[in-house]
mmCIF file with all atom_site columns, C-alpha atoms in Angstrom:
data_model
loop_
_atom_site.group_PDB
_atom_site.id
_atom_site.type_symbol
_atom_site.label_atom_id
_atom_site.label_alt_id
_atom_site.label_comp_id
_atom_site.label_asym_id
_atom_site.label_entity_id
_atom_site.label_seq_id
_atom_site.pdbx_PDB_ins_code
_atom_site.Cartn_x
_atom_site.Cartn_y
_atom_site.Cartn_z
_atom_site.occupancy
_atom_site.B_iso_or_equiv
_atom_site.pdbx_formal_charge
_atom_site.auth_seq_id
_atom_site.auth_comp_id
_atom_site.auth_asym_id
_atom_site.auth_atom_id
_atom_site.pdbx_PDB_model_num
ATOM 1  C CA . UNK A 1 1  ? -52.357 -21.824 -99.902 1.00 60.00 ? 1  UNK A CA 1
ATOM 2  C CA . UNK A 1 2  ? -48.715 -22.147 -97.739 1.00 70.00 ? 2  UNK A CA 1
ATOM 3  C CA . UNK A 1 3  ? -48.691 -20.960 -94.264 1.00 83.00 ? 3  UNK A CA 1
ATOM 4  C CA . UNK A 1 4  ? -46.737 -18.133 -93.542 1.00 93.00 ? 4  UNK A CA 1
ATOM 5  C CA . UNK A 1 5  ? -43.553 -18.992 -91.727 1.00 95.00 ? 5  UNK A CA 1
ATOM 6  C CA . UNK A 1 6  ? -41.667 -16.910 -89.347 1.00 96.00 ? 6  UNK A CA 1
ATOM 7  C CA . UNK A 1 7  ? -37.991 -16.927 -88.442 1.00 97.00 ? 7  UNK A CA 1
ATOM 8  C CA . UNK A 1 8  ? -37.583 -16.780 -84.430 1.00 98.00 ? 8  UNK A CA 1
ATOM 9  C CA . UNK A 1 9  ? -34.326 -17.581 -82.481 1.00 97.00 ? 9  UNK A CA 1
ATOM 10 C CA . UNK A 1 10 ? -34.621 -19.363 -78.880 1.00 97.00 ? 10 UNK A CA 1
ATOM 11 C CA . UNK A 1 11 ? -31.720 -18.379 -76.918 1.00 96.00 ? 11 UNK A CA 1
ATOM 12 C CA . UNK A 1 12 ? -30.446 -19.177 -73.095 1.00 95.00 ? 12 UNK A CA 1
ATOM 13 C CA . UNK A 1 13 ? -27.071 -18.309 -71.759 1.00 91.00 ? 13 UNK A CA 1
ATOM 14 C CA . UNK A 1 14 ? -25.195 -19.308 -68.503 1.00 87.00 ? 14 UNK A CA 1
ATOM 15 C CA . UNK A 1 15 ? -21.691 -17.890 -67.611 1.00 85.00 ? 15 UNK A CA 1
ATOM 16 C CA . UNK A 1 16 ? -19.832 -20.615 -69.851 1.00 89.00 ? 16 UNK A CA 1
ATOM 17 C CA . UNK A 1 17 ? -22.291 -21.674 -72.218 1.00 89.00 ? 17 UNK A CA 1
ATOM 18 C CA . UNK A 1 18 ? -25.021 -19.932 -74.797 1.00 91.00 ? 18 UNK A CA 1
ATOM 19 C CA . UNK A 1 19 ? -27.674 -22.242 -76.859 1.00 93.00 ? 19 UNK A CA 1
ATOM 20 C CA . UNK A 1 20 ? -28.808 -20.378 -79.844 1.00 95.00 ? 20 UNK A CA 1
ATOM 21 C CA . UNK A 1 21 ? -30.838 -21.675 -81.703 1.00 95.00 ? 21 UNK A CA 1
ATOM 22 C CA . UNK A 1 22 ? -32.734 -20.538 -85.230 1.00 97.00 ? 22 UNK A CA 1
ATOM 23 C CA . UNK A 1 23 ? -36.301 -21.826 -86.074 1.00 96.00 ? 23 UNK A CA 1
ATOM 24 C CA . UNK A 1 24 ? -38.911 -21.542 -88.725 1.00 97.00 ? 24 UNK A CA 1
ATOM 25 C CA . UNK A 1 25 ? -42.099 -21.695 -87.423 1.00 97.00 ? 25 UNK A CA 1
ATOM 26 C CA . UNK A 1 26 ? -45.919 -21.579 -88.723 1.00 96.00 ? 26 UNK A CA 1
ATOM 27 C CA . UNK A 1 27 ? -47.257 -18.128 -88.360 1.00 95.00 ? 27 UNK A CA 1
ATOM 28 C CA . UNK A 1 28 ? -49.717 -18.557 -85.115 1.00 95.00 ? 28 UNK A CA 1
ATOM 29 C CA . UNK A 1 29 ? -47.021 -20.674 -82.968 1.00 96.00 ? 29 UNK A CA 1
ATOM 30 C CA . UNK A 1 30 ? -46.811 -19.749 -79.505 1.00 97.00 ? 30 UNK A CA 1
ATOM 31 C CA . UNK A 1 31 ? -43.840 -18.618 -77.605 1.00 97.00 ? 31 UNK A CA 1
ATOM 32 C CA . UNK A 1 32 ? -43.808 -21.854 -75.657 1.00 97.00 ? 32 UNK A CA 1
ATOM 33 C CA . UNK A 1 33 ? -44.240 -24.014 -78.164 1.00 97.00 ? 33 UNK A CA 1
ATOM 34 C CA . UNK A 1 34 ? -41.413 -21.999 -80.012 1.00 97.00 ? 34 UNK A CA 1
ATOM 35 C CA . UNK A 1 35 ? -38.988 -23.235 -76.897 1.00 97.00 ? 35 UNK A CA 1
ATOM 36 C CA . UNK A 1 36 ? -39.755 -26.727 -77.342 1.00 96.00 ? 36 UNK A CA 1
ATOM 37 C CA . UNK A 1 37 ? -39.459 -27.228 -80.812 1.00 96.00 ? 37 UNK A CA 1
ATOM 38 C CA . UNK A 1 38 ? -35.654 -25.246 -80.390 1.00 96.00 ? 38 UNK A CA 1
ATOM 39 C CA . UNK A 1 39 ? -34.644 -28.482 -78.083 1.00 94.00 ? 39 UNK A CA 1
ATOM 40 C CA . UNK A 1 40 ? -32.934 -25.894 -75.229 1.00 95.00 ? 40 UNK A CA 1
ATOM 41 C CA . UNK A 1 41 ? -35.211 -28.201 -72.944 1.00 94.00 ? 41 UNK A CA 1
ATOM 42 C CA . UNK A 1 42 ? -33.057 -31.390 -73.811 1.00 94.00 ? 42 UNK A CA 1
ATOM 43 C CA . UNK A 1 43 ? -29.829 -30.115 -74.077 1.00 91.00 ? 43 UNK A CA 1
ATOM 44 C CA . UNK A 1 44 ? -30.434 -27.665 -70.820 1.00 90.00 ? 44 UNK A CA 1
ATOM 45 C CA . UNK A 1 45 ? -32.063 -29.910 -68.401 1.00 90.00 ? 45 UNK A CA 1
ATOM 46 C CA . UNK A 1 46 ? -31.658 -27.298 -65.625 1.00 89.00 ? 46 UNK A CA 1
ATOM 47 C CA . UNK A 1 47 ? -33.907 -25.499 -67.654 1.00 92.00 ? 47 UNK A CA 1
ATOM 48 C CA . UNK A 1 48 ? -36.988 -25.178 -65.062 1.00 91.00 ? 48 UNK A CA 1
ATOM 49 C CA . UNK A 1 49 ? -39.659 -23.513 -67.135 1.00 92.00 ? 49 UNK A CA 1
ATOM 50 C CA . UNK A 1 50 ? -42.078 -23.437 -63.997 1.00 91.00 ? 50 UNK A CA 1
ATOM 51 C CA . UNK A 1 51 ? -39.390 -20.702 -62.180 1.00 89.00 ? 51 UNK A CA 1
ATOM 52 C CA . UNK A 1 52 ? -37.450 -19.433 -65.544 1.00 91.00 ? 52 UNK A CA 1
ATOM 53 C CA . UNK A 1 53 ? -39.281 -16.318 -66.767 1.00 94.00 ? 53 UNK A CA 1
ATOM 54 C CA . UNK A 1 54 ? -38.818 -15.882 -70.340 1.00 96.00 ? 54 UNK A CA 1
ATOM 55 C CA . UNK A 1 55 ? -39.115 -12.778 -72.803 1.00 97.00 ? 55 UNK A CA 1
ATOM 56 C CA . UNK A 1 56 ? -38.947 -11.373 -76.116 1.00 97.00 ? 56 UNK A CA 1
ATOM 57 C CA . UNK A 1 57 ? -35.828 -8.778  -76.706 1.00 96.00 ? 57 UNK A CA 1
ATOM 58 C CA . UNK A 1 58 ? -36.148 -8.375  -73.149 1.00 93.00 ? 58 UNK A CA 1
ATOM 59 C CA . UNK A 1 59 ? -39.508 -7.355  -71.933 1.00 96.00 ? 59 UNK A CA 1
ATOM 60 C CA . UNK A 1 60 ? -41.235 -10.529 -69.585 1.00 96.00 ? 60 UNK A CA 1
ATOM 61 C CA . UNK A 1 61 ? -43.976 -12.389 -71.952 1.00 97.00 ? 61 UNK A CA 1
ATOM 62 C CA . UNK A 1 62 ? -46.500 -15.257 -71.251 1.00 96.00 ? 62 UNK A CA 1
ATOM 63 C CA . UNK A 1 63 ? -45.833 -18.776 -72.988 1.00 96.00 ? 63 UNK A CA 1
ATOM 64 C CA . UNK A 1 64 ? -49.257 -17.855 -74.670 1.00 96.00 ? 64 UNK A CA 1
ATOM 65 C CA . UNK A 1 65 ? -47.719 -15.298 -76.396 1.00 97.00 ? 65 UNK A CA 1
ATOM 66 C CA . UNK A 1 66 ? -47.815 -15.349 -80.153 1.00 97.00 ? 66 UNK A CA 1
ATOM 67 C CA . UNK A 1 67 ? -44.551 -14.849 -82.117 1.00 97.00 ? 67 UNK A CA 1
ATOM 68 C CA . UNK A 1 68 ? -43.862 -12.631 -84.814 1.00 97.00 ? 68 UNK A CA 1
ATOM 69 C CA . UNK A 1 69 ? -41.408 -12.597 -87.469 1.00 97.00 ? 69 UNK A CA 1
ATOM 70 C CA . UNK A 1 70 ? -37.633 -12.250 -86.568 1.00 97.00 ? 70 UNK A CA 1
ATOM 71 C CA . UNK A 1 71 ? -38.204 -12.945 -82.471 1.00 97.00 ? 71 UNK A CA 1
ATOM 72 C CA . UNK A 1 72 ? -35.500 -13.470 -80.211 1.00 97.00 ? 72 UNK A CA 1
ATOM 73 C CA . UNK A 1 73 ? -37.094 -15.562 -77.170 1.00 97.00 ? 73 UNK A CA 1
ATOM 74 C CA . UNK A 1 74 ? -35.183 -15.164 -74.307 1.00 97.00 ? 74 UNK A CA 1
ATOM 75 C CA . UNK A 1 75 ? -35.141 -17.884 -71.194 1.00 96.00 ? 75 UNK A CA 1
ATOM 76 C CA . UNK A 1 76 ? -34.083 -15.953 -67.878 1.00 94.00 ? 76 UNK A CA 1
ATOM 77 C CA . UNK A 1 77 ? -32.029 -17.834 -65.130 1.00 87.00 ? 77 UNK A CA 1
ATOM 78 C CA . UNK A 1 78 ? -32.897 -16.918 -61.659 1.00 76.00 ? 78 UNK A CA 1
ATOM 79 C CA . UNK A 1 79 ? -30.515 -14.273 -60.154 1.00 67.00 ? 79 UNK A CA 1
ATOM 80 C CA . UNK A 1 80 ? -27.602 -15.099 -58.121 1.00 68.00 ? 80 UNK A CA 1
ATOM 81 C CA . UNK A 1 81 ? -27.663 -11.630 -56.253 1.00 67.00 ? 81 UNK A CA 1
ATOM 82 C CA . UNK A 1 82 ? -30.410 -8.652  -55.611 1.00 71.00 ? 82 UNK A CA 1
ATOM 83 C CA . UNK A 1 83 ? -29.505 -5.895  -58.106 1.00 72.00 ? 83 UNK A CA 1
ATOM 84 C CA . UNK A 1 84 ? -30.797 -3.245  -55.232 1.00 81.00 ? 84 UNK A CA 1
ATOM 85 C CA . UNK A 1 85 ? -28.540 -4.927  -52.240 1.00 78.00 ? 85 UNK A CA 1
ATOM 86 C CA . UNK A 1 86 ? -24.975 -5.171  -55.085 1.00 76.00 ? 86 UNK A CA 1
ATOM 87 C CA . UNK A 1 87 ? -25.756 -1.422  -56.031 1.00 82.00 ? 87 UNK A CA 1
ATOM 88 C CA . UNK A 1 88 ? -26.265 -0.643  -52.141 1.00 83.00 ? 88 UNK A CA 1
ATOM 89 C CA . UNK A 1 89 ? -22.941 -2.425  -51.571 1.00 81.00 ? 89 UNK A CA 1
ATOM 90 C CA . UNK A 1 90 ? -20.582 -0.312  -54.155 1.00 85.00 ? 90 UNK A CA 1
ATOM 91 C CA . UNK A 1 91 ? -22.507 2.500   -53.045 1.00 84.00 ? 91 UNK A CA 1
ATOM 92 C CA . UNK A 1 92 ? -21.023 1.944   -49.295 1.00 82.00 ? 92 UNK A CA 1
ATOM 93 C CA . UNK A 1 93 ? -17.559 0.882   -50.952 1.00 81.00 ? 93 UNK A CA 1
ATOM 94 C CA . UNK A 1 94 ? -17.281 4.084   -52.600 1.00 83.00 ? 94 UNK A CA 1
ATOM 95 C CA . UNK A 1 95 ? -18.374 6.348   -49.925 1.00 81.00 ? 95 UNK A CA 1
ATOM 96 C CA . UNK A 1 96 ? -15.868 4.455   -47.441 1.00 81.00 ? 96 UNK A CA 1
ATOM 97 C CA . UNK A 1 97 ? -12.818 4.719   -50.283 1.00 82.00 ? 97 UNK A CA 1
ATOM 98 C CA . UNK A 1 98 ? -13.552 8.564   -50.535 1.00 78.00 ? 98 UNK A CA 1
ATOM 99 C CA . UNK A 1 99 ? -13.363 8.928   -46.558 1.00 72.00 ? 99 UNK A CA 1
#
């Protein structure tokens, strides 16, 4: 009997750049093992799994986490700014613009 295969997508993005890549994997195959078999790791090499947090259509998973069919697995870069602090900042810009 075949193993059931899932379709998954492994996708990172930086300002200039987006690596999208569509697999077929076994049914049972890990999120992790999901990124490595794309090849982001190779052609991203900034790509620091040990800090990156990664996700599935945007909620945080573990690299344990098993994939189901039609997955996007999503690699998050670290942010360049605190969203509270840039909302805090307009906030002040708008209250000073309307005084």
């Amino acid at each position: 009997m075949a193993e059931k295969m899932l379709q998954v997508q492994v996708c990172y993005a930086k300002p200039n750049l987006q690596f999208l890549q569509e697999l077929k994997v076994v049914s049972g195959t890990t999120l992790r093992s999901a990124i490595d078999q794309s090849g982001v790791l190779q052609n991203m090499p900034e790509i620091d799994l040990t800090i990156c947090q990664v996700g599935i259509y945007g909620k945080l998973k573990q690299f344990d986490t098993l994939l189901r069919d039609r997955d996007r697995i999503e690699i998050y870069r670290a942010l360049i700014a605190d969203p509270k602090e840039s909302r805090r900042k307009r906030a002040e810009k708008i209250a000073d613009e309307k005084t």
